[in-house]
Coordinates of C-alpha atoms in Angstrom, one line a residue:
Chain A
M1 CA 171.3 116.1 19.9
K2 CA 167.8 115.6 18.6
Y3 CA 167.6 112.6 20.9
I4 CA 168.6 114.6 23.9
L5 CA 166.0 117.3 23.1
Y6 CA 163.4 114.6 22.7
Q7 CA 164.4 113.1 26.1
L8 CA 164.4 116.5 27.7
K9 CA 160.8 117.1 26.5
K10 CA 159.7 114.0 28.3
N11 CA 161.4 115.0 31.5
P12 CA 160.1 118.3 32.9
L13 CA 162.0 117.8 36.1
A14 CA 165.3 117.9 34.2
I15 CA 164.3 121.1 32.5
I16 CA 163.6 122.7 36.0
G17 CA 167.0 121.4 37.2
I18 CA 168.9 122.8 34.3
A19 CA 167.0 126.1 34.6
I20 CA 168.0 126.4 38.3
I21 CA 171.7 125.6 37.5
V22 CA 171.7 128.2 34.7
F23 CA 170.2 130.7 37.2
W24 CA 173.0 130.1 39.7
V25 CA 175.7 130.3 37.1
L26 CA 174.3 133.6 35.8
A27 CA 174.0 134.9 39.4
A28 CA 177.6 134.0 40.0
F29 CA 178.8 135.7 36.9
I30 CA 176.7 138.9 36.7
G31 CA 175.0 139.0 40.1
P32 CA 177.7 141.0 42.0
S33 CA 177.7 143.8 39.5
V34 CA 174.0 144.6 39.9
L35 CA 173.8 144.4 43.7
T36 CA 173.2 147.5 45.8
Y37 CA 175.1 146.3 48.8
T38 CA 178.5 144.6 48.9
H39 CA 178.8 141.3 50.8
T40 CA 181.1 142.7 53.6
E41 CA 179.3 146.1 54.1
M42 CA 177.9 146.3 57.6
D43 CA 174.7 148.4 57.6
S44 CA 174.7 149.2 61.3
L45 CA 171.3 151.0 61.1
N46 CA 169.7 147.9 59.7
Q47 CA 170.8 144.9 61.7
M48 CA 168.6 141.8 61.4
V49 CA 166.0 143.6 59.3
S50 CA 163.4 141.5 57.6
P51 CA 163.4 141.0 53.8
G52 CA 162.5 144.1 51.8
V53 CA 163.5 146.8 54.4
S54 CA 165.6 149.6 52.9
G55 CA 166.7 147.7 49.8
H56 CA 167.8 144.5 51.6
V57 CA 165.9 142.2 49.4
L58 CA 166.5 139.1 51.6
G59 CA 167.1 141.0 54.9
T60 CA 170.3 141.3 56.9
D61 CA 172.2 139.3 59.5
A62 CA 173.2 140.2 63.0
L63 CA 176.0 142.5 61.7
G64 CA 173.7 144.2 59.2
R65 CA 175.3 142.4 56.2
D66 CA 173.0 142.0 53.2
I67 CA 171.9 138.3 52.9
L68 CA 171.2 138.5 49.1
S69 CA 174.7 139.9 48.4
R70 CA 176.3 137.3 50.5
I71 CA 174.4 134.5 48.9
I72 CA 175.2 135.7 45.4
V73 CA 178.9 136.2 46.1
G74 CA 179.0 132.9 47.9
S75 CA 177.6 131.1 44.8
R76 CA 180.9 131.9 43.0
S77 CA 183.1 130.0 45.5
I78 CA 180.9 127.0 45.9
L79 CA 180.3 126.6 42.2
T80 CA 184.0 127.0 41.5
V81 CA 185.2 124.6 44.2
A82 CA 182.5 122.0 43.4
L83 CA 183.0 122.1 39.7
L84 CA 186.8 121.8 40.1
T85 CA 186.4 119.0 42.6
S86 CA 184.1 116.9 40.5
M87 CA 186.5 117.4 37.5
V88 CA 189.7 116.7 39.5
S89 CA 188.4 113.7 41.3
T90 CA 187.0 112.2 38.1
L91 CA 190.3 112.7 36.3
L92 CA 192.3 111.2 39.1
G93 CA 189.8 108.4 39.3
I94 CA 190.2 107.7 35.6
V95 CA 194.0 107.7 35.7
L96 CA 194.1 105.4 38.8
G97 CA 191.2 103.2 38.0
F98 CA 192.2 102.7 34.4
S99 CA 195.8 101.9 35.3
A100 CA 194.7 99.4 37.9
A101 CA 192.2 97.6 35.6
Y102 CA 194.4 97.8 32.5
F103 CA 197.6 96.4 34.0
G104 CA 195.7 94.1 36.4
G105 CA 197.5 91.5 38.6
K106 CA 199.7 92.9 41.4
I107 CA 199.0 96.5 40.5
D108 CA 195.3 96.0 40.6
Q109 CA 195.6 94.2 44.0
T110 CA 197.7 97.0 45.5
F111 CA 195.2 99.5 44.1
L112 CA 192.2 97.7 45.7
R113 CA 194.0 97.4 49.1
M114 CA 194.8 101.1 49.0
M115 CA 191.2 102.0 48.2
D116 CA 190.0 99.8 51.1
I117 CA 192.2 101.7 53.5
M118 CA 191.1 105.1 52.1
M119 CA 187.5 104.0 52.4
A120 CA 188.1 103.1 56.1
I121 CA 187.6 106.8 56.9
P122 CA 184.4 108.5 55.8
P123 CA 185.1 111.1 53.1
L124 CA 183.7 114.0 55.2
V125 CA 185.6 113.0 58.3
L126 CA 188.8 112.7 56.2
S127 CA 188.5 116.1 54.6
M128 CA 187.4 117.8 57.8
V129 CA 190.4 116.5 59.8
V130 CA 193.0 117.2 57.1
L131 CA 191.6 120.7 56.4
G132 CA 191.2 121.4 60.1
I133 CA 194.8 120.3 60.8
L134 CA 196.3 122.3 57.9
G135 CA 194.1 125.3 58.7
G136 CA 193.2 128.3 56.5
S137 CA 191.6 126.5 53.5
S138 CA 192.0 128.1 50.1
I139 CA 190.2 127.1 46.9
M140 CA 193.2 125.1 46.0
S141 CA 193.5 123.1 49.2
L142 CA 189.8 122.5 49.5
T143 CA 189.5 121.2 45.9
L144 CA 192.6 119.0 46.3
I145 CA 191.6 117.4 49.6
V146 CA 187.9 116.8 48.8
S147 CA 189.0 115.3 45.4
I148 CA 191.4 112.9 47.1
A149 CA 188.6 111.9 49.6
F150 CA 186.4 111.2 46.5
I151 CA 189.0 109.0 44.7
P152 CA 187.8 105.6 46.0
A153 CA 184.4 106.3 44.6
T154 CA 185.4 107.7 41.2
A155 CA 188.3 105.3 40.7
R156 CA 186.1 102.3 41.2
V157 CA 183.7 103.4 38.6
S158 CA 186.5 104.0 36.1
R159 CA 188.1 100.7 37.0
G160 CA 184.8 98.8 36.5
S161 CA 184.0 100.4 33.1
L162 CA 187.5 99.7 31.8
L163 CA 187.2 96.1 32.9
T164 CA 184.0 95.6 30.8
C165 CA 185.7 96.5 27.5
K166 CA 189.3 95.4 28.2
N167 CA 188.9 92.2 26.2
N168 CA 187.3 93.7 23.1
E169 CA 188.9 93.1 19.7
Y170 CA 189.7 96.7 19.1
V171 CA 191.9 96.7 22.2
D172 CA 193.8 93.7 20.9
A173 CA 194.0 95.3 17.5
A174 CA 195.6 98.4 18.9
R175 CA 198.0 96.3 21.0
I176 CA 199.1 94.3 17.9
R177 CA 199.5 97.6 16.0
G178 CA 202.1 98.4 18.7
E179 CA 200.3 101.4 20.3
S180 CA 201.5 102.5 23.7
H181 CA 199.5 101.6 26.8
I182 CA 198.6 105.3 27.3
Y183 CA 197.3 105.5 23.8
I184 CA 195.2 102.4 24.2
M185 CA 193.8 103.5 27.5
F186 CA 192.9 107.0 26.7
V187 CA 192.3 107.0 22.9
E188 CA 190.9 103.5 22.3
I189 CA 189.1 102.6 25.5
L190 CA 188.1 105.9 27.1
P191 CA 185.7 107.1 24.4
N192 CA 183.9 103.8 24.6
T193 CA 183.4 103.8 28.3
I194 CA 182.8 107.5 28.8
G195 CA 179.1 107.0 29.5
P196 CA 179.2 105.7 33.1
I197 CA 182.1 108.0 33.9
I198 CA 180.1 111.1 32.9
V199 CA 177.2 109.9 34.9
E200 CA 179.4 109.5 37.9
A201 CA 181.0 112.9 37.3
T202 CA 177.6 114.7 37.3
A203 CA 176.5 112.9 40.4
R204 CA 179.9 113.7 42.0
F205 CA 179.1 117.4 41.3
A206 CA 176.1 117.2 43.6
Y207 CA 178.1 115.4 46.2
S208 CA 180.9 118.0 45.9
I209 CA 178.3 120.8 46.6
M210 CA 177.1 118.8 49.6
M211 CA 180.7 118.3 50.8
V212 CA 181.9 121.9 50.3
A213 CA 178.8 123.2 52.0
S214 CA 179.2 120.9 54.9
L215 CA 182.8 121.7 55.3
G216 CA 182.0 125.4 55.3
F217 CA 179.3 124.7 57.9
L218 CA 181.8 123.0 60.1
G219 CA 184.1 126.0 59.8
V220 CA 187.0 124.4 57.9
G221 CA 185.9 125.6 54.4
L222 CA 186.8 128.9 52.8
Q223 CA 187.7 131.4 55.4
P224 CA 186.1 134.9 55.8
P225 CA 185.7 137.4 54.3
T226 CA 184.7 135.0 51.5
P227 CA 181.0 134.4 52.1
D228 CA 180.3 130.7 52.3
W229 CA 176.7 129.3 52.2
G230 CA 177.4 126.6 54.8
M231 CA 179.1 129.0 57.1
M232 CA 176.2 131.5 56.8
V233 CA 173.9 128.8 58.1
I234 CA 175.9 128.1 61.3
E235 CA 176.8 131.7 61.9
N236 CA 173.2 132.8 61.8
K237 CA 171.7 129.8 63.5
Q238 CA 171.8 131.6 66.9
I239 CA 169.4 134.2 65.6
I240 CA 167.0 131.8 63.9
T241 CA 164.1 132.8 66.1
D242 CA 164.6 136.6 65.4
A243 CA 165.9 136.5 61.9
P244 CA 165.0 133.2 60.3
W245 CA 165.7 134.6 56.8
A246 CA 169.4 134.8 57.6
V247 CA 169.5 131.0 58.0
L248 CA 166.7 129.8 55.7
Y249 CA 167.8 131.7 52.5
P250 CA 171.3 130.3 52.4
A251 CA 170.0 126.9 53.3
A252 CA 167.4 127.2 50.5
A253 CA 170.2 128.2 48.1
I254 CA 172.2 125.1 48.9
A255 CA 169.1 122.9 48.7
S256 CA 168.0 124.4 45.3
L257 CA 171.5 123.9 43.8
V258 CA 171.9 120.4 45.1
I259 CA 168.4 119.3 44.0
A260 CA 168.9 120.9 40.6
I261 CA 172.1 119.1 40.0
S262 CA 170.7 115.8 41.2
L263 CA 167.8 116.2 38.8
F264 CA 170.2 117.0 36.0
S265 CA 172.5 114.0 36.8
D266 CA 169.5 111.7 36.9
F267 CA 168.6 112.9 33.4
V268 CA 172.1 112.4 32.2
S269 CA 172.2 108.9 33.5
K270 CA 168.8 108.1 31.8
V271 CA 170.0 109.5 28.5
L272 CA 173.4 107.8 28.5
I273 CA 172.4 104.5 29.8
H274 CA 169.5 104.3 27.4
E275 CA 171.8 105.0 24.5
Q276 CA 174.0 102.0 25.2
Chain B
M1 CA 186.4 78.5 51.5
N2 CA 183.5 78.7 53.9
F3 CA 181.6 81.3 55.7
T4 CA 183.6 81.3 58.9
F5 CA 186.8 81.5 57.0
M6 CA 185.5 84.6 55.2
I7 CA 184.8 86.3 58.5
I8 CA 188.3 85.5 59.8
K9 CA 189.8 86.8 56.6
R10 CA 187.8 90.0 57.0
L11 CA 188.8 90.4 60.6
G12 CA 192.4 90.0 59.5
S13 CA 192.1 92.7 56.9
L14 CA 190.4 94.9 59.5
V15 CA 193.5 94.7 61.7
V16 CA 195.8 95.6 58.8
T17 CA 193.6 98.6 57.9
L18 CA 193.6 99.8 61.5
V19 CA 197.4 99.6 61.7
V20 CA 197.8 101.5 58.5
M21 CA 195.2 104.0 59.6
S22 CA 196.9 104.6 63.0
V23 CA 200.2 105.3 61.2
V24 CA 198.5 107.7 58.8
I25 CA 196.6 109.5 61.5
F26 CA 199.8 109.8 63.6
L27 CA 201.8 111.2 60.7
L28 CA 199.1 113.5 59.7
V29 CA 198.9 115.1 63.1
E30 CA 202.8 115.2 63.2
I31 CA 202.8 117.7 60.3
M32 CA 200.3 119.9 62.0
P33 CA 201.7 123.3 62.6
G34 CA 202.2 124.3 66.2
D35 CA 204.2 122.9 69.1
V36 CA 202.5 120.7 71.7
A37 CA 204.7 121.9 74.6
E38 CA 203.9 125.5 73.7
M39 CA 200.2 124.7 73.5
I40 CA 200.2 123.2 77.0
L41 CA 202.3 125.9 78.7
G42 CA 201.0 128.9 76.7
Q43 CA 202.8 131.7 74.9
S44 CA 204.5 133.1 77.9
A45 CA 206.5 129.9 78.7
T46 CA 210.3 130.2 78.9
P47 CA 212.4 128.2 76.5
E48 CA 213.8 126.2 79.5
S49 CA 210.4 125.1 80.8
L50 CA 209.3 124.2 77.3
E51 CA 212.4 122.1 76.8
A52 CA 211.9 120.4 80.2
L53 CA 208.3 119.5 79.3
R54 CA 209.3 118.2 75.9
E55 CA 211.9 116.0 77.7
E56 CA 209.4 114.9 80.3
R57 CA 206.8 113.9 77.8
G58 CA 209.3 112.4 75.4
L59 CA 208.5 114.9 72.6
N60 CA 212.1 115.0 71.6
D61 CA 212.2 111.2 70.8
P62 CA 212.2 110.1 67.2
V63 CA 208.8 109.8 65.4
F64 CA 209.0 106.0 65.4
T65 CA 209.6 105.7 69.2
R66 CA 206.7 108.1 69.8
Y67 CA 204.4 106.2 67.5
L68 CA 205.2 102.9 69.3
R69 CA 204.6 104.5 72.6
W70 CA 201.2 105.8 71.5
A71 CA 200.2 102.6 69.8
G72 CA 201.3 100.6 72.8
G73 CA 199.1 102.8 75.0
L74 CA 196.2 102.3 72.6
L75 CA 196.6 98.5 72.8
Q76 CA 196.3 98.7 76.6
G77 CA 193.3 100.9 76.3
D78 CA 195.1 104.1 77.2
L79 CA 194.1 106.8 74.7
G80 CA 196.3 109.5 76.3
E81 CA 195.4 112.8 77.8
S82 CA 193.6 115.8 76.3
I83 CA 195.9 118.8 75.9
Y84 CA 193.2 121.5 75.7
M85 CA 191.4 120.2 78.8
R86 CA 194.6 120.2 80.8
G87 CA 195.5 116.6 81.1
V88 CA 192.1 115.0 81.5
P89 CA 192.4 111.4 80.4
I90 CA 190.6 110.9 77.0
N91 CA 189.0 107.8 78.3
T92 CA 186.9 109.8 80.7
L93 CA 185.9 112.3 78.0
L94 CA 185.3 110.1 75.1
W95 CA 183.1 107.2 76.0
R96 CA 180.1 109.2 77.3
R97 CA 180.2 111.1 74.0
V98 CA 180.4 107.9 72.0
G99 CA 177.3 106.6 73.9
H100 CA 175.4 109.7 72.9
S101 CA 176.4 109.4 69.3
M102 CA 175.5 105.8 69.2
L103 CA 172.1 106.6 70.6
L104 CA 171.5 109.3 68.0
A105 CA 172.7 107.0 65.2
L106 CA 170.4 104.2 66.5
T107 CA 167.4 106.6 66.6
A108 CA 168.1 107.7 63.0
F109 CA 168.5 104.0 62.1
I110 CA 165.1 103.1 63.6
I111 CA 163.5 105.9 61.6
F112 CA 165.1 105.7 58.2
V113 CA 165.6 101.9 57.7
P114 CA 161.9 100.8 57.9
L115 CA 160.7 104.1 56.3
S116 CA 163.0 103.9 53.3
I117 CA 162.6 100.2 52.8
F118 CA 158.8 100.5 53.0
L119 CA 158.6 103.4 50.6
G120 CA 161.2 101.8 48.3
I121 CA 159.0 98.7 48.1
V122 CA 155.9 100.8 47.4
A123 CA 157.8 102.6 44.6
G124 CA 159.1 99.4 43.1
V125 CA 155.8 97.6 43.1
K126 CA 154.0 100.6 41.7
A127 CA 156.8 101.5 39.2
K128 CA 156.0 104.3 36.8
K129 CA 152.8 105.3 38.7
T130 CA 152.1 108.4 40.6
A131 CA 153.2 107.0 44.0
D132 CA 156.5 105.9 42.4
S133 CA 157.1 109.4 40.8
I134 CA 156.6 111.1 44.2
I135 CA 158.8 108.8 46.2
S136 CA 161.5 108.7 43.5
F137 CA 161.5 112.5 43.3
L138 CA 161.8 112.8 47.1
G139 CA 164.6 110.3 47.1
L140 CA 166.5 112.1 44.4
A141 CA 166.0 115.5 46.0
T142 CA 167.2 114.4 49.5
M143 CA 170.0 112.2 48.3
A144 CA 172.7 114.9 48.2
L145 CA 171.0 117.4 50.6
P146 CA 173.4 118.3 53.4
E147 CA 172.1 117.3 56.8
F148 CA 172.4 120.8 58.2
V149 CA 170.1 122.1 55.4
S150 CA 167.3 119.7 56.1
G151 CA 168.1 120.3 59.8
V152 CA 167.5 124.0 59.7
F153 CA 164.3 123.6 57.9
L154 CA 163.2 121.1 60.5
I155 CA 164.2 123.5 63.3
S156 CA 162.3 126.4 61.8
I157 CA 159.2 124.3 61.4
F158 CA 159.1 122.1 64.5
A159 CA 161.1 124.2 67.0
V160 CA 160.6 127.8 66.0
Q161 CA 157.0 127.7 64.6
L162 CA 155.3 124.8 66.3
R163 CA 157.6 124.7 69.4
I164 CA 157.2 120.9 69.7
F165 CA 161.0 120.1 69.9
P166 CA 163.9 122.1 71.3
I167 CA 166.0 124.3 69.0
I168 CA 169.3 122.9 70.4
S169 CA 169.8 119.4 71.7
V170 CA 171.9 120.0 74.9
I171 CA 171.6 117.7 77.9
P172 CA 171.0 119.8 81.1
I173 CA 173.8 119.4 83.6
G174 CA 173.2 116.5 85.9
E175 CA 170.7 114.8 83.7
S176 CA 171.1 111.8 81.4
V177 CA 170.1 111.7 77.8
F178 CA 167.5 109.2 78.5
S179 CA 165.4 111.7 80.5
N180 CA 165.6 114.0 77.5
L181 CA 164.8 111.7 74.6
D182 CA 162.9 114.5 72.7
I183 CA 166.2 116.2 71.8
L184 CA 167.1 113.2 69.6
I185 CA 164.1 113.5 67.2
L186 CA 165.1 116.5 65.1
P187 CA 168.8 115.5 64.7
A188 CA 167.7 111.9 63.8
L189 CA 165.2 113.2 61.2
S190 CA 167.9 115.4 59.6
I191 CA 170.1 112.3 59.1
T192 CA 167.1 110.4 57.8
F193 CA 166.7 112.6 54.8
V194 CA 170.1 111.8 53.3
M195 CA 169.9 108.1 54.0
F196 CA 166.3 107.9 52.7
G197 CA 167.5 108.9 49.2
Y198 CA 170.0 106.1 48.9
V199 CA 168.2 103.3 50.6
S200 CA 164.8 103.8 49.0
R201 CA 166.3 104.1 45.5
M202 CA 168.2 100.9 46.0
Q203 CA 165.1 99.1 47.4
R204 CA 163.0 100.4 44.5
S205 CA 165.4 99.2 41.7
S206 CA 166.0 95.8 43.3
M207 CA 162.3 95.4 43.9
I208 CA 161.6 96.1 40.2
Q209 CA 164.2 93.6 39.2
V210 CA 162.9 90.9 41.4
M211 CA 159.3 91.5 40.5
N212 CA 160.2 90.9 36.8
S213 CA 161.8 87.6 37.6
D214 CA 160.4 84.2 36.5
Y215 CA 159.7 82.8 39.9
I216 CA 157.6 85.8 40.9
R217 CA 155.6 85.5 37.7
A218 CA 155.1 81.8 38.4
A219 CA 153.9 82.6 41.9
M220 CA 151.5 85.2 40.6
L221 CA 150.2 82.9 37.8
K222 CA 149.7 80.2 40.4
G223 CA 147.0 82.5 41.8
M224 CA 148.7 83.4 45.0
P225 CA 147.6 86.7 46.6
R226 CA 149.8 89.6 45.3
R227 CA 150.5 90.9 48.8
Y228 CA 151.7 87.4 49.9
V229 CA 154.0 87.1 46.9
I230 CA 155.5 90.5 47.5
L231 CA 156.0 90.0 51.2
R232 CA 157.1 86.4 51.3
H233 CA 158.8 85.8 48.0
A234 CA 160.0 89.0 46.5
L235 CA 161.1 90.8 49.6
K236 CA 163.6 88.2 50.7
N237 CA 165.7 88.6 47.6
A238 CA 165.0 92.3 47.1
M239 CA 166.4 93.1 50.5
L240 CA 169.9 91.9 49.8
P241 CA 171.2 94.8 47.8
T242 CA 169.5 97.2 50.2
I243 CA 171.5 95.8 53.2
T244 CA 174.7 96.3 51.3
I245 CA 173.8 99.9 50.4
I246 CA 172.9 100.6 54.1
G247 CA 176.3 99.2 55.1
M248 CA 178.2 101.2 52.4
N249 CA 176.5 104.4 53.5
M250 CA 177.5 104.1 57.1
G251 CA 180.4 106.3 56.2
W252 CA 178.0 109.1 55.2
L253 CA 176.1 108.5 58.4
F254 CA 179.3 109.2 60.4
G255 CA 180.0 112.4 58.5
G256 CA 176.3 113.3 59.0
L257 CA 176.6 112.8 62.7
I258 CA 179.4 115.4 62.9
V259 CA 177.4 117.9 61.0
V260 CA 174.1 117.2 62.8
E261 CA 175.8 117.3 66.3
T262 CA 177.4 120.6 65.4
L263 CA 174.1 122.0 64.2
F264 CA 172.2 121.0 67.3
A265 CA 175.1 121.4 69.8
Y266 CA 174.5 117.7 70.8
P267 CA 177.2 116.4 73.0
G268 CA 178.3 113.4 70.8
M269 CA 181.6 112.2 69.4
G270 CA 181.3 114.3 66.3
S271 CA 181.0 117.6 68.1
L272 CA 183.9 116.4 70.3
L273 CA 186.1 115.9 67.2
M274 CA 185.0 119.3 66.0
T275 CA 186.2 120.9 69.3
A276 CA 189.4 118.9 69.2
I277 CA 190.2 120.2 65.7
R278 CA 189.3 123.7 66.6
T279 CA 191.5 123.6 69.7
R280 CA 194.2 121.6 68.0
D281 CA 194.1 119.0 70.6
V282 CA 196.3 116.3 69.0
P283 CA 195.7 113.2 71.2
L284 CA 192.0 113.9 71.2
I285 CA 191.9 114.2 67.3
E286 CA 193.9 110.9 67.0
A287 CA 191.6 109.1 69.4
C288 CA 188.4 110.3 67.8
V289 CA 189.4 109.6 64.2
L290 CA 190.7 106.1 65.1
L291 CA 187.5 105.3 67.0
I292 CA 185.4 106.4 64.0
T293 CA 187.5 104.2 61.8
V294 CA 187.0 101.2 64.1
V295 CA 183.2 101.7 64.4
F296 CA 182.9 102.2 60.7
A297 CA 184.9 99.1 59.9
V298 CA 183.0 97.0 62.4
S299 CA 179.7 98.1 61.0
T300 CA 180.8 97.3 57.5
L301 CA 181.8 93.9 58.7
I302 CA 178.5 93.3 60.4
T303 CA 176.7 94.3 57.2
D304 CA 178.8 91.7 55.2
V305 CA 178.1 89.0 57.8
M306 CA 174.4 89.8 57.7
Y307 CA 174.5 89.7 53.9
G308 CA 176.1 86.3 54.1
F309 CA 173.6 84.9 56.4
L310 CA 170.7 86.1 54.3
N311 CA 172.3 84.9 51.1
P312 CA 172.6 81.1 51.0
R313 CA 175.0 81.2 48.1
I314 CA 177.6 83.0 50.3
R315 CA 176.6 81.1 53.5
F316 CA 177.5 77.8 51.9
Q317 CA 180.3 78.7 49.5
G318 CA 182.0 81.6 51.3
D319 CA 183.2 84.8 49.6
V320 CA 182.5 84.5 45.9
Q321 CA 185.2 86.5 44.1

């Protein structure tokens, strides 16, 4: 703990990153209760008004909806989906990657072939097509499909990190003791290889935000009335000359969150890799 | 195992991947809600005419027969007909769009590859100095930034404020993209941001690694000019991982193309796929996704071959596994 604080002191960018993340988490939790406008309310007298006019802190869009409220409410869904996605894809990655590396041989070969095939389609294209075909995304379907698209990346990291300590004595010791495979994988090996996996998971969080925002932008993310940052950008792009705030603030929200998480994940990787 | 053998082996696995992909894509579209015959004839069609059309198009045949017919058509270069655009052959729709996307990807490539390699080298050579901190921060910041976010910032600066480039990248009817090259710049720059993060970081770390190696120290101690050592000795080895990372990120580039083409309304393959999904145009979705798979796989293969050529250990011994 002391070591982490010491590292944090040396890394002002990480402090900024963490501060921004905390800001968005707080905004998602308590933001909606202090807003003057709701995110669906259409203020027909104040369409496309600039920031500050009649209580619309960040202005309104073409329908007179309050940009600030929509951003704050939108932060809930993007944070939820991205957090779930990074956790689910990491867990699936651990289970698949560990089993492949632990059992080796035919199982590992099959696993690698399957990953090759999955990687034949870019993750964004894969999720976009599947979500588009199924239609009407929910938090569940979005999380599940983006997680599956991320499996090749996460599983490879887990596989690689298990391979590095598969031949250690403590693994043999556990095997001789007669422990089950599952016990050896998750109780003996996992705690020793958790470093790179955590690093990957935090980086995955940033990519999840990128992916969820892009899917929203492409119109296959969460469906209205749930406000979605990506969707706000494409909806309001037509009015970028008249009401730039309606496009730029949601875009800035995405940018700030993504950059903050990247800074944080860079810090995590420095701390964990230095520790080893 | 030699180099040629490695290429043949890779081509073989490419064919397997494509066959599996085509099955997956076909099955995926199979489970899509909605009936093709109803989509063609509209809501008001009578059950009899629907049934007749299904019979005529062979929609009542078992899945396996239909897959074979579709795959057979693909092998002969027939991608089928678009449903939404009332029976227009996909071949006439698709290839112009593919050309546009290729041109956009190429423009982005020309911008981001030299830029990120150059800045990566600068950061690697000047590790832990101010220049490195700035470049590394930029790389970190842009690495996971969605293309449409950097895109709208670019639009608001260069199109809305300065009015240098157009806000949308449409090609006027009757003109070709070559007489409107300025529409490519902002979309290409939006893609550059994401790729810059990956490539420059990779170049930086491999540069640092090479610069610390013995043979570089020897060259320096021999009194050779620093610039010469960096350009002639270090760069050759430090480029190898970068080439791999560029190849691996081609996937992101394709995803990026869809996003950027949608943002700028650029008539490429990505926006065509978007339209196909929105209008539930089954044959068009299948054709686009399969084509993206092929292009992606071929570009990965090219990267591997290039890597092999640049790395003598692989050129002479084949795939080291």
